[in-house]
Short mmCIF file of N, CA and C in Angstrom, two decimals:
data_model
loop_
_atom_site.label_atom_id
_atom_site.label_comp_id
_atom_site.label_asym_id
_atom_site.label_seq_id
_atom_site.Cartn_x
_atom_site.Cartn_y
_atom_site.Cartn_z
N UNK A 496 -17.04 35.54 4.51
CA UNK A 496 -17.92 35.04 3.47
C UNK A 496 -17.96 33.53 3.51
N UNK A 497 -18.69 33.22 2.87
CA UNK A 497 -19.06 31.46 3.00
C UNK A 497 -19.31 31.04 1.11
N UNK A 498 -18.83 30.11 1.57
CA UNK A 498 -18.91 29.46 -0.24
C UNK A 498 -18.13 28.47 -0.36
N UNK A 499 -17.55 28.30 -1.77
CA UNK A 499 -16.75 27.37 -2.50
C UNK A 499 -15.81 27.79 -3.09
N UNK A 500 -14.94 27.71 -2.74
CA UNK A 500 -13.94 28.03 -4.17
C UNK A 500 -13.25 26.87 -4.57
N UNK A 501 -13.11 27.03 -5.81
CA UNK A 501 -12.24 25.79 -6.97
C UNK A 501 -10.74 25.99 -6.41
N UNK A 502 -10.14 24.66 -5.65
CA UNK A 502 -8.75 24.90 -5.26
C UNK A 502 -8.02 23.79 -6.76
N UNK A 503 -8.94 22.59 -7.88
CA UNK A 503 -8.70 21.89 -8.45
C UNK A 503 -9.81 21.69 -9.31
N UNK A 504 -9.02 21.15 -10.13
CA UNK A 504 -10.04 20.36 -11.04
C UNK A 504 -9.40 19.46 -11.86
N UNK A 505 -10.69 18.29 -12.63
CA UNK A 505 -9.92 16.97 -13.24
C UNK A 505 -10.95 16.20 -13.52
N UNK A 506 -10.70 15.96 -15.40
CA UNK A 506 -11.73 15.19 -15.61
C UNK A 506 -11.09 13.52 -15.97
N UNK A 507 -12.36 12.78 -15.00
CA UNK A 507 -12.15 11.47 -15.34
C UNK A 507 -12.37 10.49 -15.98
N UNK A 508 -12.13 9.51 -16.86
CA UNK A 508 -12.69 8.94 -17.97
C UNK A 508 -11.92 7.48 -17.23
N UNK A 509 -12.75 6.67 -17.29
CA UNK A 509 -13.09 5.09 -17.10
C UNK A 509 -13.03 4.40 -18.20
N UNK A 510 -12.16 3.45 -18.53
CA UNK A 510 -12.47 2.85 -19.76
C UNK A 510 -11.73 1.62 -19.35
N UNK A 511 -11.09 0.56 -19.74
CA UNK A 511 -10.68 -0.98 -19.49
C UNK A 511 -9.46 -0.19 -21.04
N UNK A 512 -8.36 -0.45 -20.18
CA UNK A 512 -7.02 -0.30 -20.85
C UNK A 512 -6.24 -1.20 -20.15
N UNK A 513 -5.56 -1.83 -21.54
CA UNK A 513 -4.49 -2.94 -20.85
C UNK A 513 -3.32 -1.90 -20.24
N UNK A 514 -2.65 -2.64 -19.19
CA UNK A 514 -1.36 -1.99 -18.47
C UNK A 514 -0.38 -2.47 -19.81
N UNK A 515 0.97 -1.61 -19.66
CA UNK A 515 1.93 -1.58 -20.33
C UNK A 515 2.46 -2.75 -20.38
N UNK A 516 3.41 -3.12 -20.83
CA UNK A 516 4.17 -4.38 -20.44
C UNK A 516 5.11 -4.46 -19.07
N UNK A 517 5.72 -5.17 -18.55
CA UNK A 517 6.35 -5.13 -17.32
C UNK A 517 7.64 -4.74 -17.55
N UNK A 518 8.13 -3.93 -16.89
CA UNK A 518 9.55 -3.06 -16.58
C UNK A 518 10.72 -3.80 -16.12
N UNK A 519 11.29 -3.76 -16.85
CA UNK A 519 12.64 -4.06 -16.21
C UNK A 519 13.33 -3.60 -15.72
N UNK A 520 13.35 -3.37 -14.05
CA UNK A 520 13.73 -2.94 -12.84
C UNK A 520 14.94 -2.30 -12.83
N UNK A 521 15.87 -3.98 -13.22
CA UNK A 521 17.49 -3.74 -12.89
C UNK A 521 17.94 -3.25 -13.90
N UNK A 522 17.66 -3.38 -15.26
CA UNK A 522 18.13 -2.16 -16.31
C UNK A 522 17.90 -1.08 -16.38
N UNK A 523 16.61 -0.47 -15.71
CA UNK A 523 16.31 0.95 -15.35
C UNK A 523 17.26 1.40 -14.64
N UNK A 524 17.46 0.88 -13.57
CA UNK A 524 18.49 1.01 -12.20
C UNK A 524 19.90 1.12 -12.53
N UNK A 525 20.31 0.18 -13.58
CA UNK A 525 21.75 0.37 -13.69
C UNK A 525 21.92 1.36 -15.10
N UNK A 526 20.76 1.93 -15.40
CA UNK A 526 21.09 3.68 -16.17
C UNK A 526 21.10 4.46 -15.34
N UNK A 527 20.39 4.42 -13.87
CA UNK A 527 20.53 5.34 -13.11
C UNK A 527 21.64 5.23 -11.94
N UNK A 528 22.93 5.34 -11.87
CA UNK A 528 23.71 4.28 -11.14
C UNK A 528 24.26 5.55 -9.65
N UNK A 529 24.28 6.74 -9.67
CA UNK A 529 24.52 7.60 -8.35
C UNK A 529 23.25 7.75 -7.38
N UNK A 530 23.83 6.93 -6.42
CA UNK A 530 22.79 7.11 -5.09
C UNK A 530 23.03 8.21 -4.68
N UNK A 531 21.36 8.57 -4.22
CA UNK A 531 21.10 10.01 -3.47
C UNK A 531 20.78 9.67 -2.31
N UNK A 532 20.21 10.93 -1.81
CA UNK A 532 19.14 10.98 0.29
C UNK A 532 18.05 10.34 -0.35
N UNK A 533 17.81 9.36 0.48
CA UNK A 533 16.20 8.85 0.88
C UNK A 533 15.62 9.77 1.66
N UNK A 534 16.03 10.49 2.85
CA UNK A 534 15.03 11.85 3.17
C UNK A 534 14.96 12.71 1.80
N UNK A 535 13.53 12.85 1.35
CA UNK A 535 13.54 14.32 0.84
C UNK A 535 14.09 15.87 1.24
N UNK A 536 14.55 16.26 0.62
CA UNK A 536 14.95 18.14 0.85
C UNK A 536 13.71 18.25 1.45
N UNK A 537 12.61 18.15 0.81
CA UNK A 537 11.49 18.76 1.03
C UNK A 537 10.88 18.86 2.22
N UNK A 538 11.33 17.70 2.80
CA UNK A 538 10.67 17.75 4.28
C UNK A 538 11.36 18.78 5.36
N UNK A 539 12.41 19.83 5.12
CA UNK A 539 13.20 20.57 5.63
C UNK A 539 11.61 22.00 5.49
N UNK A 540 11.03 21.89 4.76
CA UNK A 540 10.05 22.80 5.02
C UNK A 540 8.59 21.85 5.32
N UNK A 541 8.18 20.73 5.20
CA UNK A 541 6.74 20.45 5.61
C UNK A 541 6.98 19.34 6.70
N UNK A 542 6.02 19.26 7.66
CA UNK A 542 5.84 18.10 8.47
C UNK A 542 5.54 17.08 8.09
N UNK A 543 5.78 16.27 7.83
CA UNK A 543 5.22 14.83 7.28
C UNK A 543 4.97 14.24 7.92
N UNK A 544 3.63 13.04 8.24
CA UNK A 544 3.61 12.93 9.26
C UNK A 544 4.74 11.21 9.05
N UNK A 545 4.52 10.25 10.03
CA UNK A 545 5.02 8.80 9.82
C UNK A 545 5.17 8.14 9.28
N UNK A 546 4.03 8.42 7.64
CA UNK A 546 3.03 7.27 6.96
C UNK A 546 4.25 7.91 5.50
N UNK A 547 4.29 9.11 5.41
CA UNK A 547 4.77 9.65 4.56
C UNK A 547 6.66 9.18 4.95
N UNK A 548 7.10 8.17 5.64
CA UNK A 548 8.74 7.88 5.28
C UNK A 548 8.78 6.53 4.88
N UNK A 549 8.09 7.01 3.55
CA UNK A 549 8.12 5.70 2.44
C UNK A 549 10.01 5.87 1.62
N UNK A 550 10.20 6.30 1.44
CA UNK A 550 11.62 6.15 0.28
C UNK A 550 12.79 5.66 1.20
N UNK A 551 12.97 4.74 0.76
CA UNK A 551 14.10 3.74 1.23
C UNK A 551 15.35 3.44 0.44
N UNK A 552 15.62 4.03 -1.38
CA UNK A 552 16.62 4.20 -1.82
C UNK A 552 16.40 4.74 -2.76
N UNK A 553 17.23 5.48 -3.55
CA UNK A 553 17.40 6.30 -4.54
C UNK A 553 18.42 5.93 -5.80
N UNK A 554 17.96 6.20 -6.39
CA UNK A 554 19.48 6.45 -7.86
C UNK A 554 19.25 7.21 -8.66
N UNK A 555 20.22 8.17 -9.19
CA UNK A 555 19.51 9.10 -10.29
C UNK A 555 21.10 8.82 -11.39
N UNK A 556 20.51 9.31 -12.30
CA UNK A 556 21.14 9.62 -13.37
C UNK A 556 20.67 11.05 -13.94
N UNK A 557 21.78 11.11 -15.42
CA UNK A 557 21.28 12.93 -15.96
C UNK A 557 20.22 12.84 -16.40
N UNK A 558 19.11 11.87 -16.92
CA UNK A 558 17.69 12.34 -17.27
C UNK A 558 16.38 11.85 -16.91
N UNK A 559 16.65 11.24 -15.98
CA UNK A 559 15.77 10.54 -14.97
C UNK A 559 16.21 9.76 -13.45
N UNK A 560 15.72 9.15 -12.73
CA UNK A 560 16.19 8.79 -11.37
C UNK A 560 15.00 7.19 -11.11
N UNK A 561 15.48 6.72 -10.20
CA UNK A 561 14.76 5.81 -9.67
C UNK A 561 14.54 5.40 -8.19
N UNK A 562 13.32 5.36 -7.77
CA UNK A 562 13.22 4.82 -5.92
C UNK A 562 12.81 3.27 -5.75
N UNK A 563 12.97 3.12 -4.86
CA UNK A 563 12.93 2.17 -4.25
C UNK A 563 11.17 2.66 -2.97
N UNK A 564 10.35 2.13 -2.57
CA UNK A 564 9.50 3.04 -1.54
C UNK A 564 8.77 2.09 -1.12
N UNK A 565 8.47 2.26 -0.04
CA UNK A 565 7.47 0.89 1.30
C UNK A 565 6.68 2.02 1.77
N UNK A 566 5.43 1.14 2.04
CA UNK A 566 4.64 1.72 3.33
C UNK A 566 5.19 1.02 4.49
N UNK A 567 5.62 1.38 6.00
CA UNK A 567 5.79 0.55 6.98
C UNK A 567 4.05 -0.58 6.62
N UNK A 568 4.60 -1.12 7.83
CA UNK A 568 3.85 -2.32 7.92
C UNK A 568 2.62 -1.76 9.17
N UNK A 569 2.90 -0.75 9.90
CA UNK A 569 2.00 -0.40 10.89
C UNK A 569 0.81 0.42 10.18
N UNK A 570 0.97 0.78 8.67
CA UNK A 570 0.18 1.22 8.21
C UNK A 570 -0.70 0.63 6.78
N UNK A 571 0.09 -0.92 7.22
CA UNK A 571 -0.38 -1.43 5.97
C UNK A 571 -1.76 -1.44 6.02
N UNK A 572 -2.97 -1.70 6.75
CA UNK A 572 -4.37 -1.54 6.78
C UNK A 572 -5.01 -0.46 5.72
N UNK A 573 -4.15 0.41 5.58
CA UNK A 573 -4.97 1.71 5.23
C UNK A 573 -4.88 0.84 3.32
N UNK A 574 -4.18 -0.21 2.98
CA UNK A 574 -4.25 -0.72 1.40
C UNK A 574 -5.80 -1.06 1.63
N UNK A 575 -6.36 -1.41 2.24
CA UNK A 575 -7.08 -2.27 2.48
C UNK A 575 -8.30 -1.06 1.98
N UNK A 576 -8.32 -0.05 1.71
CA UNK A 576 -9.56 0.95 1.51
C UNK A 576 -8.80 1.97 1.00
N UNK A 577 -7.61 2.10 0.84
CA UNK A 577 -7.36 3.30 -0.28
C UNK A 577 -6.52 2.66 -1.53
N UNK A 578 -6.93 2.92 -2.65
CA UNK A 578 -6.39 2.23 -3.86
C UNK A 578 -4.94 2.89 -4.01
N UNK A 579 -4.66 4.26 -4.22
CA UNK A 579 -3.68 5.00 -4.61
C UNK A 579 -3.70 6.08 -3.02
N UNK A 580 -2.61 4.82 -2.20
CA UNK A 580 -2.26 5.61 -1.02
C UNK A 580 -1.72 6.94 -0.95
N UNK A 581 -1.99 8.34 -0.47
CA UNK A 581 -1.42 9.32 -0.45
C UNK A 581 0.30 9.61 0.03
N UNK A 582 0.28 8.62 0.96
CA UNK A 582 1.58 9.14 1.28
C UNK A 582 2.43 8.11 0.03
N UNK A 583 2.50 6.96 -0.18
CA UNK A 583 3.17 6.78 -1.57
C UNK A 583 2.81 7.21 -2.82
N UNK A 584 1.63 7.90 -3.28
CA UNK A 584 1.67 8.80 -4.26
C UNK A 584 2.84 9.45 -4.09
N UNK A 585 2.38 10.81 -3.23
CA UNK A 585 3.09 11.75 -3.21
C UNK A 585 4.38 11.67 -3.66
N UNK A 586 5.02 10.97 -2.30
CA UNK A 586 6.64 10.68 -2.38
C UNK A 586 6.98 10.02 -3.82
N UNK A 587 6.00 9.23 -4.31
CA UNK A 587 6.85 8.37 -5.57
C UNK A 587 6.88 9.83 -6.84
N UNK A 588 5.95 10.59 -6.63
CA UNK A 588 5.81 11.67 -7.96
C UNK A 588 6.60 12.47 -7.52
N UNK A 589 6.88 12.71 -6.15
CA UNK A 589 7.73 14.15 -5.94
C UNK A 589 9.05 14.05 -5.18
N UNK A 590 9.74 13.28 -5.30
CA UNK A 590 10.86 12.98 -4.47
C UNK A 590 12.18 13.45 -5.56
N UNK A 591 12.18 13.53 -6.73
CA UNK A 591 12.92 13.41 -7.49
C UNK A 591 13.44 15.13 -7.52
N UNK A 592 13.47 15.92 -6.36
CA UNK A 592 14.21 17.38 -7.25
C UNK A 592 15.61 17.35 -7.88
N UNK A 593 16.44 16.32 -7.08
CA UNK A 593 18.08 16.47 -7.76
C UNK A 593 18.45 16.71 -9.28
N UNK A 594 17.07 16.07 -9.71
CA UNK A 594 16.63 16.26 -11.36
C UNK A 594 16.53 18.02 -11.89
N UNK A 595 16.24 19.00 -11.06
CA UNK A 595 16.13 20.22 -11.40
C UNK A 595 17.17 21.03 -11.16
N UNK A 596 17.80 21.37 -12.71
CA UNK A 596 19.29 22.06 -12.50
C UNK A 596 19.52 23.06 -11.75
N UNK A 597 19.57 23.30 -10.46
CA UNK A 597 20.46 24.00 -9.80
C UNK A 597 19.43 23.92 -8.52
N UNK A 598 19.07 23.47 -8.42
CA UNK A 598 18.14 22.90 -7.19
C UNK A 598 18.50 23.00 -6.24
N UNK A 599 18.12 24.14 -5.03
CA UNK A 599 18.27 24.03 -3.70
C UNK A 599 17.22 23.89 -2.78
N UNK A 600 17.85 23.27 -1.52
CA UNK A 600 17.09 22.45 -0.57
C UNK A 600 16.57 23.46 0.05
N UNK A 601 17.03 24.93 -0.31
CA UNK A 601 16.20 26.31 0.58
C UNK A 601 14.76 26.71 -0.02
N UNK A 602 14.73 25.94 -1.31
CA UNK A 602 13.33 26.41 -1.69
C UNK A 602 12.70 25.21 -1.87
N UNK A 603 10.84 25.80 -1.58
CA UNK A 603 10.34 24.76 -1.74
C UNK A 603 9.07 24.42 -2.81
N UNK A 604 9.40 23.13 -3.56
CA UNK A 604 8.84 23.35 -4.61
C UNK A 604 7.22 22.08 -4.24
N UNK A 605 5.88 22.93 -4.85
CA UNK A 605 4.82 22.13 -4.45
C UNK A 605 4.45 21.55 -5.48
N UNK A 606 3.29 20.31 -5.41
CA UNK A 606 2.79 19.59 -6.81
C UNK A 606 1.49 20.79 -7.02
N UNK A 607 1.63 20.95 -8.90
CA UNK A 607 0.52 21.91 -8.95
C UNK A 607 -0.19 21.40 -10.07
N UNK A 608 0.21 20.25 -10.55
CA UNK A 608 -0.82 19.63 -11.44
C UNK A 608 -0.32 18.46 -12.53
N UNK A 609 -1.42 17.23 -12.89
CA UNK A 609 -0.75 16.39 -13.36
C UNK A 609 -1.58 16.57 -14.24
N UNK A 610 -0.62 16.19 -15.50
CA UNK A 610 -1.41 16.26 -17.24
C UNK A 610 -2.19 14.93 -17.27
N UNK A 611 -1.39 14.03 -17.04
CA UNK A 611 -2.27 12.67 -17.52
C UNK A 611 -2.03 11.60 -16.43
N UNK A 612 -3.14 10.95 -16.11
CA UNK A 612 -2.62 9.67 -14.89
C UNK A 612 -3.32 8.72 -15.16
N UNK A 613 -2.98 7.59 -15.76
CA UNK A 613 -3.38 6.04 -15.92
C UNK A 613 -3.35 5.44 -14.83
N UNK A 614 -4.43 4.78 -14.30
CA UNK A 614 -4.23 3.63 -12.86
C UNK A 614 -4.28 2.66 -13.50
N UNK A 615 -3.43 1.36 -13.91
CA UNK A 615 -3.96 0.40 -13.97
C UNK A 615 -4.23 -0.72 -13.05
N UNK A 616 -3.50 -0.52 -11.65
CA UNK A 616 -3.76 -1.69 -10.41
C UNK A 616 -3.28 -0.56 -9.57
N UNK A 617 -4.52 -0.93 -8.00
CA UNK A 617 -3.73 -0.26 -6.91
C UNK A 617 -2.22 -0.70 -6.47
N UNK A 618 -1.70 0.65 -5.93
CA UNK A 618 -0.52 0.18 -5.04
C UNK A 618 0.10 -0.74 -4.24
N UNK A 619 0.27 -1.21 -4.29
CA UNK A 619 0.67 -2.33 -2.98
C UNK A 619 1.69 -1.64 -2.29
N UNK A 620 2.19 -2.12 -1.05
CA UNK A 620 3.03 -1.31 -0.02
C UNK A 620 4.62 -1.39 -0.35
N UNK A 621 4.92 -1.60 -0.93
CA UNK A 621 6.24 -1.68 -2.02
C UNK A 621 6.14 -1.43 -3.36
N UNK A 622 6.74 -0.04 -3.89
CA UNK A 622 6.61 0.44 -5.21
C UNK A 622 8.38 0.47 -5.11
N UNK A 623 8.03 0.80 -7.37
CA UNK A 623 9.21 1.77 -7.23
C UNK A 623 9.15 2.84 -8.02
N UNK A 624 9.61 3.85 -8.24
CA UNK A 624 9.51 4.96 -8.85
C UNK A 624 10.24 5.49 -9.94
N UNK A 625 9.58 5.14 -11.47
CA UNK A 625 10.69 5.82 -11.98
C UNK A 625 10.69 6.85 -12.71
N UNK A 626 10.66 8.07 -12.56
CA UNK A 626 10.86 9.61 -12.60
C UNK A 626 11.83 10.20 -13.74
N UNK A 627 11.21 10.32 -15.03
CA UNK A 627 11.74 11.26 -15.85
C UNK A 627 11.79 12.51 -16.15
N UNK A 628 12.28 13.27 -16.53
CA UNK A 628 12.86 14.54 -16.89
C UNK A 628 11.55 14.76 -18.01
N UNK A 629 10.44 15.69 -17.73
CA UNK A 629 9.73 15.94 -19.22
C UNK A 629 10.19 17.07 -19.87
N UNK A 630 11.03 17.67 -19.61
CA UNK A 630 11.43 19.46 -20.27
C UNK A 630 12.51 19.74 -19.89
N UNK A 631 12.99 20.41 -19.96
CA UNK A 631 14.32 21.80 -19.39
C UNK A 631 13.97 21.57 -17.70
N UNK A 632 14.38 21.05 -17.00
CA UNK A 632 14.02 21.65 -15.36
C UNK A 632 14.80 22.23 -14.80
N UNK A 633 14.67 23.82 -14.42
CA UNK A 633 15.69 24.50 -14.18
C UNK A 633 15.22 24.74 -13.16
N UNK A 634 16.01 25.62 -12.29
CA UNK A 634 15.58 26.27 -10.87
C UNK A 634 15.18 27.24 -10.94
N UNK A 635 15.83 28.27 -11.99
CA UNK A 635 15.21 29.45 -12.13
C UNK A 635 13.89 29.30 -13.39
N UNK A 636 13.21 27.99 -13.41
CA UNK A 636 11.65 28.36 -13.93
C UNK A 636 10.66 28.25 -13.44
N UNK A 637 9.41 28.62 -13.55
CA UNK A 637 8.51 28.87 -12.51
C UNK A 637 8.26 27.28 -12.53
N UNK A 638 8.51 26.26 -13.15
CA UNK A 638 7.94 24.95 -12.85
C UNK A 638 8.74 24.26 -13.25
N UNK A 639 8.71 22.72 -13.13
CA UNK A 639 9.44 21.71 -13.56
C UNK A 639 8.76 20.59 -13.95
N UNK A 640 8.84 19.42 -14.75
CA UNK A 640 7.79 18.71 -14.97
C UNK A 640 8.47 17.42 -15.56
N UNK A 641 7.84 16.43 -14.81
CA UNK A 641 8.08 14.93 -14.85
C UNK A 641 7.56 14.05 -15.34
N UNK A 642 7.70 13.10 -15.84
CA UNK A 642 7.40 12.02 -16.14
C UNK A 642 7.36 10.85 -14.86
N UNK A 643 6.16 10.13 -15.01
CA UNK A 643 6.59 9.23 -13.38
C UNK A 643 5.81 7.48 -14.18
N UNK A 644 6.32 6.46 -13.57
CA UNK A 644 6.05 4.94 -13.61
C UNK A 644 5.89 4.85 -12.40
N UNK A 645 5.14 4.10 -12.04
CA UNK A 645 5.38 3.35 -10.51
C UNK A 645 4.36 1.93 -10.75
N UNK A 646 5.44 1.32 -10.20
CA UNK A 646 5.48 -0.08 -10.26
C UNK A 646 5.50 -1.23 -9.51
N UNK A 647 5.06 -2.37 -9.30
CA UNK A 647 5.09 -3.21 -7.99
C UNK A 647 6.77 -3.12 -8.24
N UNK A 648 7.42 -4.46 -7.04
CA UNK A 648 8.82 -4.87 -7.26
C UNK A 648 9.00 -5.85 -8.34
N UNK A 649 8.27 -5.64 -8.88
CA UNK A 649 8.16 -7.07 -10.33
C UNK A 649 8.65 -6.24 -11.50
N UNK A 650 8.09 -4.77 -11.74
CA UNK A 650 8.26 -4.45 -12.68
C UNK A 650 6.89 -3.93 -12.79
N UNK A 651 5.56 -4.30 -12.42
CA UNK A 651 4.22 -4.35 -13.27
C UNK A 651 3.63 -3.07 -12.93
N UNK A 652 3.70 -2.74 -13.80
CA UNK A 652 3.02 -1.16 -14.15
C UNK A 652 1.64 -1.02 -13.27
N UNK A 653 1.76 -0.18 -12.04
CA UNK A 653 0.64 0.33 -11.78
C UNK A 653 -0.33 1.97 -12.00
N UNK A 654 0.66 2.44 -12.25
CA UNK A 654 0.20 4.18 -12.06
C UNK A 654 1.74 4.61 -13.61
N UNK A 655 0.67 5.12 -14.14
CA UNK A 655 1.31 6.16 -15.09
C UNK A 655 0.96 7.31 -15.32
N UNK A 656 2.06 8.28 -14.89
CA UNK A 656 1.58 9.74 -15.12
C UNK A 656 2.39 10.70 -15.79
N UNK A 657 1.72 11.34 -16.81
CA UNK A 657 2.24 12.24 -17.59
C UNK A 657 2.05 13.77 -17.30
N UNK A 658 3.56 14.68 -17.49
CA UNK A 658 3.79 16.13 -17.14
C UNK A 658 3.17 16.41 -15.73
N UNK A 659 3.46 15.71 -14.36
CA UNK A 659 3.11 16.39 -13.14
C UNK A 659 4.23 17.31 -13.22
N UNK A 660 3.87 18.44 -12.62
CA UNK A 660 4.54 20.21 -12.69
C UNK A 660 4.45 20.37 -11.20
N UNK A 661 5.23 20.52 -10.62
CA UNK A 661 5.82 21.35 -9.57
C UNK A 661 6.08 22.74 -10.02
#
């Protein structure tokens, strides 16, 4: 058969909203003080390709975590025409499973939808990520759901997103 089917949907609204105020990095960081893997679990089931080994450090704590994340430099061009790069999306919203109580690296968990996402400035090739706990995240529930910031290295709020669900 031939057609369309709806794999998504998402409505967008445009409006001029000031960004938050600027974050303070190293106090985020030193609530989150146990370093984790900069490889994701996750990549033990998907190919990623090059562009996608953005996470360069980790810290988590019990109700949220924080990254550190670069684009290499061989791919810096692609800022140049994509506002909200895919491979640092991704990794900055979904890197965080250690957050889901009893979490193993044998299963694999996908993004299946974000409640709310503020852009206020594109990405630049150095973010950081900081990833809260929105609910109960257990292993044995069908989903888990986060809270995410991502931010230049200044602090300055670029991307805010509310309840992405794995």
């Amino acid at each position: 058969r031939t057609g369309w089917r709806r794999t998504g949907e998402a409505e967008v609204l445009l409006y001029a909203q000031a960004a938050p105020d600027d974050l303070d990095l190293e106090a985020i960081a030193e609530h989150y003080p146990r370093r984790g893997q900069t490889r994701t679990q996750q990549q033990d089931h998907l190919r990623f390709g090059p562009r996608w080994d953005v996470v360069d450090r980790v810290q988590y704590g019990d109700d949220g975590a924080i990254a550190w994340l670069h684009l290499d430099d061989e791919f810096g061009a692609d800022l140049d025409t994509v506002g909200l790069h895919p491979a640092l999306l991704d990794l900055a919203t979904g890197w965080a499973m250690g957050l889901i109580e009893g979490y193993r690296p044998d299963h694999l968990w996908a993004p299946v939808s974000y409640g709310a996402v503020w852009v206020h400035r594109p990405l630049p090739a150095e973010i950081r990520s900081w990833v809260r706990s929105a609910g109960e995240n257990r292993a044995d529930s069908p989903f888990a759901r986060f809270d995410v910031t991502l931010t230049d290295p200044s602090g300055a709020v670029c991307v805010e997103v509310e309840g992405f669900a794995i």
